[in-house]
Coordinates of C-alpha atoms and ligand atoms in Angstrom, one line a residue:
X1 CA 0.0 0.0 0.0
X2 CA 1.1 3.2 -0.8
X3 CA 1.9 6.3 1.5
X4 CA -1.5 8.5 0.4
X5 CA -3.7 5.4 0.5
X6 CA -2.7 4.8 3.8
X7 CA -3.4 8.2 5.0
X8 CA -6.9 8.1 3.1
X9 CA -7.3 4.6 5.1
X10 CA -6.1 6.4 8.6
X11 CA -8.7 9.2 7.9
X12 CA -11.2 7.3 7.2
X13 CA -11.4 5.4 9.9
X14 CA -11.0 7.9 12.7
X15 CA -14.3 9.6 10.9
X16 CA -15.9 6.5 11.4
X17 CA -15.4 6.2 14.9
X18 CA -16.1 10.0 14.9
X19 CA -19.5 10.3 13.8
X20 CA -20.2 7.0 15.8
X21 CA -19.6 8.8 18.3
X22 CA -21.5 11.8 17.2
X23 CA -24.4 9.2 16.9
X24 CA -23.9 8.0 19.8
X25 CA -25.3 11.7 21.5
X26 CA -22.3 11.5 23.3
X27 CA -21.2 15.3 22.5
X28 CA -25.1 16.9 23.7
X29 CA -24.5 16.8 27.4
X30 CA -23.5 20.3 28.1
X31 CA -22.3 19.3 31.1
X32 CA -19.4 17.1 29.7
X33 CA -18.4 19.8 27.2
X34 CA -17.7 21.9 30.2
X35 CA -16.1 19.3 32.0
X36 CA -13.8 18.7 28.8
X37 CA -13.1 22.4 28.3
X38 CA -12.1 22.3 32.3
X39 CA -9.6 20.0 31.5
X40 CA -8.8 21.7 28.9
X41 CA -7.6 24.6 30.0
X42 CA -6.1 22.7 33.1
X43 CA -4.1 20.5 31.1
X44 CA -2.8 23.8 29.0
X45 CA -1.5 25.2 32.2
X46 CA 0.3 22.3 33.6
X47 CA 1.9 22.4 29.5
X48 CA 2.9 26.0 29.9
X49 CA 6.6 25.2 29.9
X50 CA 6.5 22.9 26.9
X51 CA 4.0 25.5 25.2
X52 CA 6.7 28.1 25.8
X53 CA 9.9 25.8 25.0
X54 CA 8.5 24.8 21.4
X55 CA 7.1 28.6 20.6
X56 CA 10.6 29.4 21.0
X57 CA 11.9 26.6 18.6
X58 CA 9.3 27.5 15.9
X59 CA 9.7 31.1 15.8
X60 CA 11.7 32.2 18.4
X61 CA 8.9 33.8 20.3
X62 CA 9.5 34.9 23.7
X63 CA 7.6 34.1 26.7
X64 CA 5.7 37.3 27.1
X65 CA 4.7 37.3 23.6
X66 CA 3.8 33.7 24.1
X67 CA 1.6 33.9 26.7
X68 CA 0.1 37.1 25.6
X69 CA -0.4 36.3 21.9
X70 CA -1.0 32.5 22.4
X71 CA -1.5 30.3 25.5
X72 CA -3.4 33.6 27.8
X73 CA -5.6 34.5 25.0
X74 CA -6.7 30.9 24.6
X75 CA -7.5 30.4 28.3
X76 CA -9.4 33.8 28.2
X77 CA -11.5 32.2 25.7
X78 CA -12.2 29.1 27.6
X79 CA -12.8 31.3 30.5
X80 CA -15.3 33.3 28.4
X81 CA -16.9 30.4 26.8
X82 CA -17.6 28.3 30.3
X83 CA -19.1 31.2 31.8
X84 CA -22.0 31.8 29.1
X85 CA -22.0 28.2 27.6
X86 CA -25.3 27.0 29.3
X87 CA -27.2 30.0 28.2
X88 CA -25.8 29.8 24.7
X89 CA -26.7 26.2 24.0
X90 CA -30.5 26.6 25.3
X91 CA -33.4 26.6 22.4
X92 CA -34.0 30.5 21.9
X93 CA -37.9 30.9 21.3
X94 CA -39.0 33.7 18.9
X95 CA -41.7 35.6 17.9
X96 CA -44.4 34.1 15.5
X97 CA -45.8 36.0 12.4
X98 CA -49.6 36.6 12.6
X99 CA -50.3 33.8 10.0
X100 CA -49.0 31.8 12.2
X101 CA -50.8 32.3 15.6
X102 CA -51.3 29.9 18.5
X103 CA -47.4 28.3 17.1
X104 CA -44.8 28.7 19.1
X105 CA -41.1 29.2 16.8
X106 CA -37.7 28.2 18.6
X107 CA -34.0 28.2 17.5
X108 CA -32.2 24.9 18.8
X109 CA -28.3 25.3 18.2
X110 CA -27.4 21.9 17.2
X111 CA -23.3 20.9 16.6
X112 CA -22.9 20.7 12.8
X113 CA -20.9 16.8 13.5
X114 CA -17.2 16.3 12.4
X115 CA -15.1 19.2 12.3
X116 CA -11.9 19.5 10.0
X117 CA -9.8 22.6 11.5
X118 CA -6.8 22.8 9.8
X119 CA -4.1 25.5 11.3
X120 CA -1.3 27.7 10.3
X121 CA 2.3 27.9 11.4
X122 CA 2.4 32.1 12.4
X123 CA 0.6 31.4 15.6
X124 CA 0.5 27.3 15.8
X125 CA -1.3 27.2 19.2
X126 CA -3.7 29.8 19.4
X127 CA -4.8 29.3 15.5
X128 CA -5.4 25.6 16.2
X129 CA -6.7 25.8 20.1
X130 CA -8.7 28.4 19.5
X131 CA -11.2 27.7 16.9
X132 CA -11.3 23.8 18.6
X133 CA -12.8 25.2 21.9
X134 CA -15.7 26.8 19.6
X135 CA -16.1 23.2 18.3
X136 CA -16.1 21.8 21.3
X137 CA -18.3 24.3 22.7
X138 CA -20.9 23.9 20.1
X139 CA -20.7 19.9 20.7
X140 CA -18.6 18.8 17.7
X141 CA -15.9 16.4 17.2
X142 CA -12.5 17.5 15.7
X143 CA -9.8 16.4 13.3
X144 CA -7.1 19.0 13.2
X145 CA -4.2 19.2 11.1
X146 CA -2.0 21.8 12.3
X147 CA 1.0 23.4 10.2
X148 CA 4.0 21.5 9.5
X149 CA 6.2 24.6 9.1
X150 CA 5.5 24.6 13.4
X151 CA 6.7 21.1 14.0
X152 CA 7.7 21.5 17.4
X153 CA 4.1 22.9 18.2
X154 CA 2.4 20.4 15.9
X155 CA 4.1 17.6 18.2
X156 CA 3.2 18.9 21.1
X157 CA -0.6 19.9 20.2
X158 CA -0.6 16.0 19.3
X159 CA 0.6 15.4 22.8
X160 CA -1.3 17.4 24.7
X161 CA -5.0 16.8 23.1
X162 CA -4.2 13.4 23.1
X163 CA -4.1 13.3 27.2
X164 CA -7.7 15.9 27.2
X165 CA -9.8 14.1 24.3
X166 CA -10.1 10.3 23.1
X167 CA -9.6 10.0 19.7
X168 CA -13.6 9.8 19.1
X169 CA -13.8 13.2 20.0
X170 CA -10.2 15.2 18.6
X171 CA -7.7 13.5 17.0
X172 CA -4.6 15.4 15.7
X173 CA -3.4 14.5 11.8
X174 CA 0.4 16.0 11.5
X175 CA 1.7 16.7 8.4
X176 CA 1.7 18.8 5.0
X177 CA 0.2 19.5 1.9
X178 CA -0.3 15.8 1.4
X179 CA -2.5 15.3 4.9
X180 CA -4.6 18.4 4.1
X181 CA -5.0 16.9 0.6
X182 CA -6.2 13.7 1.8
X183 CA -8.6 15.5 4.5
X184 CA -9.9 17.8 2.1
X185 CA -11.5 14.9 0.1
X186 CA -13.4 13.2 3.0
X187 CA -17.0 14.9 3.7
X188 CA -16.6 17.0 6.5
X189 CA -19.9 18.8 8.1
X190 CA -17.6 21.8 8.6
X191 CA -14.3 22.8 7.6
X192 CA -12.5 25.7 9.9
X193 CA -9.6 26.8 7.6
X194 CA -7.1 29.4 8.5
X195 CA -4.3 30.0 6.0
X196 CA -3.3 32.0 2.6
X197 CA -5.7 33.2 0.6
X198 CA -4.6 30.9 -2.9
X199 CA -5.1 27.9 -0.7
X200 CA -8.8 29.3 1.2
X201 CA -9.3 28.9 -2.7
X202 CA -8.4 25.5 -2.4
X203 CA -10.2 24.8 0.2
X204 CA -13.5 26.2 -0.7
X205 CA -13.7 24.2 -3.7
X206 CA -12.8 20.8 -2.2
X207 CA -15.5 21.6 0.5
X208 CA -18.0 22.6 -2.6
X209 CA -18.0 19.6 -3.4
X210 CA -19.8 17.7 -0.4
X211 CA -21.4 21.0 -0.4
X212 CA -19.5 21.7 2.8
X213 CA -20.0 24.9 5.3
X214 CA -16.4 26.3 5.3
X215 CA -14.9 29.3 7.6
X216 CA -12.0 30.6 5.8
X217 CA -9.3 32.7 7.8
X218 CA -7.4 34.6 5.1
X219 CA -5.1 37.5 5.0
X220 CA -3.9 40.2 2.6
X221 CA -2.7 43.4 3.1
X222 CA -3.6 45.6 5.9
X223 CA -3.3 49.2 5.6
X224 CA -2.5 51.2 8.7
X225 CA -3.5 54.9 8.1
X226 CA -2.2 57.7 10.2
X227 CA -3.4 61.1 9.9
X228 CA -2.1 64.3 11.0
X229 CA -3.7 64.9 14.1
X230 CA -2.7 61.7 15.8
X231 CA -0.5 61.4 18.4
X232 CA 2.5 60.7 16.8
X233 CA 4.8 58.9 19.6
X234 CA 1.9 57.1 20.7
X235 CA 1.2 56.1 17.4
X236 CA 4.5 54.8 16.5
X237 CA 4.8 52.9 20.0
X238 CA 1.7 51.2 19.0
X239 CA 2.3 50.5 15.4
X240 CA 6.2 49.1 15.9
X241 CA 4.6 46.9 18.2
X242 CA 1.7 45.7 15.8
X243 CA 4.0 45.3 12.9
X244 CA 7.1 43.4 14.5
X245 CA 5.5 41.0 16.9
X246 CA 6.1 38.0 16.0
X247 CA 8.8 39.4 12.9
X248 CA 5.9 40.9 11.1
X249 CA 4.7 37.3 10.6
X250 CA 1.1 38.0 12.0
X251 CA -2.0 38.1 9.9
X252 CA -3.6 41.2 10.9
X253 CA -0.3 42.8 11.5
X254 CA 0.1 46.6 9.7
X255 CA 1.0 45.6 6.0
X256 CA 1.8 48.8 5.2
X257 CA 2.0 52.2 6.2
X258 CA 0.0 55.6 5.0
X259 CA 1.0 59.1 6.5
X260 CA 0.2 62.1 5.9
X261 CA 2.5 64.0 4.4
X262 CA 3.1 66.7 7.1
X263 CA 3.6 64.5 10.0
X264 CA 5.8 61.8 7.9
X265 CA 9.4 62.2 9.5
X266 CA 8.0 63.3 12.6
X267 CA 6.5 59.2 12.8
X268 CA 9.6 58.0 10.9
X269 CA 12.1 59.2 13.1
X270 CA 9.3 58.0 16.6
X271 CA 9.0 54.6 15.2
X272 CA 12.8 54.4 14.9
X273 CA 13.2 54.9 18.6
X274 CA 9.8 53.0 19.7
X275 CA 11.9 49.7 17.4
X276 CA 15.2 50.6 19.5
X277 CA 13.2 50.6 22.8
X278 CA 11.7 47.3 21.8
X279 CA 14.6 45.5 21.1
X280 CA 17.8 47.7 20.9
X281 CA 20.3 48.9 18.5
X282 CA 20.8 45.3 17.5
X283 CA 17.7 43.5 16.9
X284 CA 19.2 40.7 15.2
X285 CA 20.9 39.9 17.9
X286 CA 18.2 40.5 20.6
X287 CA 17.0 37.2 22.1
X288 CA 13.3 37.7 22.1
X289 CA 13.2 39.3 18.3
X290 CA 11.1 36.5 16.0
X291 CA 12.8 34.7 13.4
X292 CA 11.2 34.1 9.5
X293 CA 9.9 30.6 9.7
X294 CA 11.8 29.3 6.7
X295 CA 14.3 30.0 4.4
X296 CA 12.1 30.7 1.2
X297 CA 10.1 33.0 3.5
X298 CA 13.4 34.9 4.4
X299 CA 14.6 34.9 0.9
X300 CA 11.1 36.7 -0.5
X301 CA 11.1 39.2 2.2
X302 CA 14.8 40.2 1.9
X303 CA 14.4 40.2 -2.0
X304 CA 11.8 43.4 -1.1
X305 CA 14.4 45.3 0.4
X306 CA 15.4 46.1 -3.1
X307 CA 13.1 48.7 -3.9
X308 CA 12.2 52.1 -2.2
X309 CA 14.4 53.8 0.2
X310 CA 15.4 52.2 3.4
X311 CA 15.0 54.2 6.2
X312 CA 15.3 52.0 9.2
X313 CA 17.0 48.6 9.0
X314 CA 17.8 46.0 6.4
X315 CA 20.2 44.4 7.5
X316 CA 19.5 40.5 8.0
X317 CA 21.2 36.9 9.0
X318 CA 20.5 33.6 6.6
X319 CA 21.5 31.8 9.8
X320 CA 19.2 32.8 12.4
X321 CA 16.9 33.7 9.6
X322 CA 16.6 37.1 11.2
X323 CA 15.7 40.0 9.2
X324 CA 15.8 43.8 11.0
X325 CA 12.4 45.5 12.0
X326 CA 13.0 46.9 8.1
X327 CA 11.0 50.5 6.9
X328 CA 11.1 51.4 3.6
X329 CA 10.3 54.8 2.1
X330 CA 9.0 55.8 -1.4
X331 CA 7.2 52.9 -2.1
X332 CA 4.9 52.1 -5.1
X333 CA 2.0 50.3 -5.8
X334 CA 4.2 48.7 -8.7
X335 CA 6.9 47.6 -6.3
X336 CA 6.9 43.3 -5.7
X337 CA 6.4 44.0 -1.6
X338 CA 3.1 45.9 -3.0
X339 CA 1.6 43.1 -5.2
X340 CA 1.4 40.1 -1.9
X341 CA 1.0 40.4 1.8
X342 CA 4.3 41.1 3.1
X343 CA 3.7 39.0 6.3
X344 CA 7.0 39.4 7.8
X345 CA 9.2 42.6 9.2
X346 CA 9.2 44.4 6.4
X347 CA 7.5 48.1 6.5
X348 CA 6.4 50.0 3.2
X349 CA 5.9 53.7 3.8
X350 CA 3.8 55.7 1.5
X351 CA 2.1 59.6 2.3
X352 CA -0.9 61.1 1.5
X353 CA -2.1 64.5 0.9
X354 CA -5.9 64.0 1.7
X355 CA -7.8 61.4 3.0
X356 CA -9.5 60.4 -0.3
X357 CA -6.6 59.6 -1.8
X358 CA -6.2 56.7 0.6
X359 CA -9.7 55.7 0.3
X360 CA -9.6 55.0 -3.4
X361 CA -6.2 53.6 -2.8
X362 CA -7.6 50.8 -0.4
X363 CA -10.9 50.4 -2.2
X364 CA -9.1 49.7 -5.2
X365 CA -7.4 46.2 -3.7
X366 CA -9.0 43.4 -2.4
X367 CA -10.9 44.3 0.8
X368 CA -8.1 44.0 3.6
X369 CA -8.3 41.6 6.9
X370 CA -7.3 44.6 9.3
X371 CA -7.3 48.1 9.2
X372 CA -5.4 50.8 11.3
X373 CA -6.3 54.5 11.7
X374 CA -4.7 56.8 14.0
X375 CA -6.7 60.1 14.2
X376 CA -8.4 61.8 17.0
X377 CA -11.1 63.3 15.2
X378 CA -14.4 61.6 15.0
X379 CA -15.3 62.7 12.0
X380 CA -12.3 61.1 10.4
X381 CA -12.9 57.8 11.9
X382 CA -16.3 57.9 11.1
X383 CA -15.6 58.4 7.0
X384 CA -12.8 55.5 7.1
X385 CA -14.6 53.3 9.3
X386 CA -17.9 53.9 7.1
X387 CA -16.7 54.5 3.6
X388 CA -14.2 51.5 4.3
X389 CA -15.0 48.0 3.7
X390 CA -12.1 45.3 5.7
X391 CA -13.0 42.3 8.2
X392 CA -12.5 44.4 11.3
X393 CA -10.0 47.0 12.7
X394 CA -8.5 49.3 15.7
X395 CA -8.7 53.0 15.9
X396 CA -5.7 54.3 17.5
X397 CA -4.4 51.0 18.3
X398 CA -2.9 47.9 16.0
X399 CA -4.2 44.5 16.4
X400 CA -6.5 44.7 19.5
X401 CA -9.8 44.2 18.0
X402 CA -8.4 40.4 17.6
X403 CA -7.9 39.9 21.4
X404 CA -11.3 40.4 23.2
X405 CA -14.0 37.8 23.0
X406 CA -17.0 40.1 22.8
X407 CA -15.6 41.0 19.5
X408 CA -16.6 39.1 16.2
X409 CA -12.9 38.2 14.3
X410 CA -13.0 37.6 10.7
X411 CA -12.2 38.7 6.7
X412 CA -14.2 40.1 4.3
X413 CA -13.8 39.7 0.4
X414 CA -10.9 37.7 -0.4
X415 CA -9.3 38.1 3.5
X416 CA -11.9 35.6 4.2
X417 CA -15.4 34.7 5.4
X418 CA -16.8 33.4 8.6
X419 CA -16.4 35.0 11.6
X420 CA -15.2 33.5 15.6
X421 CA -14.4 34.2 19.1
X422 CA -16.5 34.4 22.0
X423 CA -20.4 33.8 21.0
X424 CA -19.6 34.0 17.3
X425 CA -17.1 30.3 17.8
X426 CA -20.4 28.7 19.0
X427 CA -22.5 30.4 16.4
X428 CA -19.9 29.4 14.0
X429 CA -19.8 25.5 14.8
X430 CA -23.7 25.6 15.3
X431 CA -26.1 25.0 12.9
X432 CA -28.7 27.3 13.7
X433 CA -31.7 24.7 13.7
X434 CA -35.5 26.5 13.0
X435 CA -38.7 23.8 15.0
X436 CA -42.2 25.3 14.7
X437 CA -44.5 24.2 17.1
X438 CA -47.9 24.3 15.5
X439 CA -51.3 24.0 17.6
X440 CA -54.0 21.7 17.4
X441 CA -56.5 23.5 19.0
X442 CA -57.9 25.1 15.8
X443 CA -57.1 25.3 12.3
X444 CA -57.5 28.1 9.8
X445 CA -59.3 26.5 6.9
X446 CA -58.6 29.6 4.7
X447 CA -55.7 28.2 3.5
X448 CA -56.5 25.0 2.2
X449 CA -57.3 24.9 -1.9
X450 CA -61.1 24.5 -1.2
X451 CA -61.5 27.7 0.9
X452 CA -63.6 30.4 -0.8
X453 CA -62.2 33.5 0.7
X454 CA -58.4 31.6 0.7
X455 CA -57.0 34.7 -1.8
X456 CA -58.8 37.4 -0.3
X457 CA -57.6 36.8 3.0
X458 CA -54.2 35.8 2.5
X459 CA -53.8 38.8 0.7
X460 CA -54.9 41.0 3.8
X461 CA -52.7 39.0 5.7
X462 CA -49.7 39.1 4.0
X463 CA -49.0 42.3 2.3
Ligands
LIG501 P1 -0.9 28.3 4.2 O1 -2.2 28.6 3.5 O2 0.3 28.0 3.4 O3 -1.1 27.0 5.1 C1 -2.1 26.9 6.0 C2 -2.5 25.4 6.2 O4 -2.9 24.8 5.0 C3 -1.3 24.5 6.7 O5 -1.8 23.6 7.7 C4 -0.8 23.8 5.5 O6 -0.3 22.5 5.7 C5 -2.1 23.7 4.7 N1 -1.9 23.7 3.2 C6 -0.9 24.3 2.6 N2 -1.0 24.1 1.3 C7 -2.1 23.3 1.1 C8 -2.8 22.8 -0.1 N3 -2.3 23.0 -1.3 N4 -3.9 22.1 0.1 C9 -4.4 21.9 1.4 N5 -3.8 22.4 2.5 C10 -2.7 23.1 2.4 O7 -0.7 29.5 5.2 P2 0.5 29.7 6.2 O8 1.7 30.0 5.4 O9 0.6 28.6 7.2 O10 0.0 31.0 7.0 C11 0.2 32.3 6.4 C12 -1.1 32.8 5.8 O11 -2.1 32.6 6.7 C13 -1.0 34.3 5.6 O12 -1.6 34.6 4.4 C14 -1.8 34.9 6.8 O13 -2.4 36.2 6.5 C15 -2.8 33.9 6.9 N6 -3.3 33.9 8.3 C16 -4.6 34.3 8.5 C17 -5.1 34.3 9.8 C18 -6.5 34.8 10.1 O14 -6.9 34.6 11.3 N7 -7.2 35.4 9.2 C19 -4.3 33.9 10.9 C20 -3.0 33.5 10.6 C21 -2.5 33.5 9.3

């Protein structure tokens, strides 16, 4: 037997014993979803270390970062989640139309089944944890492949689950392209992807055709705006910190940058010293600055330092895979680090004269996954935030609308579709099921063929 048959065989059977399982009803006690999401998050904590240990042998990441960016904001969700999950999972009754009178309408969330979740490498634990406590939540059972460019993380997230879930209710599948391929043709009731936009594509039209609900997590390229009454230091503080987390290599991280034109070397010369606060005159050498995750990574960022003017950094090492918290000046549309999300610590600076200019500029690419603004008039956030269309965004602030539960996160347009965290997660892995409750008491004959006022009166009632 050959390698990808086997893997289509190993699939295959852990979806059997999956949706046995499903059938089974063993995922509708809401009390053993808390107990497992409990354990969860107790199980996480007593990981910490390892958690930290192989962040740090993926990408370099420090702890702070770690624990901010990955493992705290997944235990904030769990937190979140337990708290309401009772009252989220109860039928919802609604109003019922006057046609309809003496029925009683409800909404009964129901778990969609088997759940394929398939994660990316930029932030291997929280991309993969995250959406699988929505899943859980909303009483499905999980397959999850996370990224191979993360093995460290992969390994572990095997380990780890393993000891929370049996294999009937998450099993982790390690591995590449091939594993996802091989997933990708199984029916699924919902796919959770989070990746590139070219392979969302992918995805999408593997799941079209079981006809299978899909979330897609994309990217593309955020624009972070700044306009001349913002405060500058603050601003730069804020954006050096949204833009090199992580080495740039964060998918609502500021793609690019647009000033205005009258506050430009003001925020040039701020986010030069916000970067040397961060992580000193040497940040290739600073221990808790992120590495590129692989070579062909590093080799298509660097090759973007070839255009524009460099302002701040460019210097890189091929053996740490390192490259400077970069910013480049006089930058084109027409430039290569224009054309694809940049996703790593590169900075493209471009300046403005008046707003509009940077509305057509953005409405004229694919609608972005984030978008920054740094103004302090309302009026001005109002007209970006209204005239703008991008899957959600920070005023005054870079990447925060991500971190907070009560907030739906999501793309738009090619950055994706789907939305989760908090309430939406449980939403998303939900189907949202419609039972009508009619009454026998009476019944209006006015609608049956034979009636002969049936037209008369329906038209009174439904106009
Ligand atoms: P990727 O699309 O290359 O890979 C994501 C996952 O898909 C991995 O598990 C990978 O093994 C799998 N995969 C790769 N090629 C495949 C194929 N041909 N068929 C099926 N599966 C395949 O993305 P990446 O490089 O891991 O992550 C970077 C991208 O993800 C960036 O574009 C970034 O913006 C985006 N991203 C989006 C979010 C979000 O929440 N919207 C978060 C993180 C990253």
């Amino acid at each position: 037997m050959n390698d990808s048959s086997h893997i289509r065989q190993e699939i295959e059977a852990h979806l059997q014993r999956q949706r046995c399982y499903q059938e089974g009803g063993y995922t509708r006690s809401v009390s053993k979803r808390l107990d497992r999401l409990a354990r969860l998050a107790e199980v996480l904590k007593s990981y910490e270390p390892d958690i930290m240990v192989a962040l740090r042998q993926d990408l370099n990441k420090s702890e702070l970062e770690s624990y901010t960016t990955e493992l705290g904001i997944v235990l904030e969700e769990i937190r979140h989640i337990r708290r309401r999950l009772r009252r989220w999972v109860k039928p919802r009754k609604v109003k019922t139309a006057l046609t309809h009178v003496g029925s009683k309408g409800y909404i009964v969330p129901e778990p969609y089944g088997t759940v394929l979740i398939i994660a990316p490498w930029n932030y291997p634990f929280q991309l993969a944890v995250s959406p699988l406590v929505g899943a859980i939540a909303a009483g499905n059972t999980v397959v999850l492949k996370p990224s191979e460019l993360a093995p460290a993380m992969s390994a572990l997230l095997k380990r780890v689950l393993g000891e929370v879930f049996s294999e009937d209710e998450v099993v982790v599948l390690e591995g590449g392209v091939e594993v996802s391929t091989a997933l990708l043709e199984q029916k699924f009731d919902y796919i959770f992807f989070t990746g590139s936009v070219n392979v969302g594509r992918i995805v999408m039209e593997a799941a079209s055709k079981h006809l299978t609900p899909v979330t897609l997590e994309l990217g593309g390229k955020s624009p972070c705006i700044v306009h001349y009454d913002a405060d500058v230091k603050l601003a730069a503080r804020r954006i050096a910190f949204g833009k090199f987390t992580n080495a740039g290599q964060t998918c609502v991280a500021p793609d690019y940058l647009w000033v205005h034109k009258d506050i430009k070397e003001e925020l040039l010369s701020e986010l030069k010293i916000a970067v040397q606060s961060f992580y000193g005159e040497r940040p290739l050498q600073h221990p808790d600055y992120g590495r590129i995750v692989s070579r062909r990574h590093f080799d298509r960022l660097v090759s973007f330092t070839g255009n524009g003017r460099i302002v701040m950094g460019g210097d890189s090492d091929e053996e740490l895979l390192k490259i400077e918290p970069t910013v480049i000046d006089q930058v084109t549309w027409d430039m290569p680090m224009m054309k694809e999300e940049i996703f790593g610590p590169v900075f493209p600076v471009m300046e403005y004269d008046s707003l509009d200019q940077v509305i057509q500029g953005v409405r004229s690419h694919p609608k972005p996954l984030a978008l920054y603004l740094f103004s302090e008039s309302r009026s001005v956030q109002q007209q970006v935030t209204e005239s703008l269309s991008f899957g959600g965004g920070t005023i005054n602030d870079t990447l925060m609308h991500l971190a907070t539960p009560y907030l739906p996160f999501g793309g738009v347009g090619e950055s994706g579709m789907g939305s989760y965290h908090g309430y939406e997660s449980f939403k998303t892995f939900s189907h949202e099921k419609s039972v009508l409750v009619q009454t026998t008491r009476f019944d209006f004959t006015f609608r049956y063929p034979s009636s002969k006022h049936a037209l008369k009166i329906m038209k009174k009632l439904l106009k």
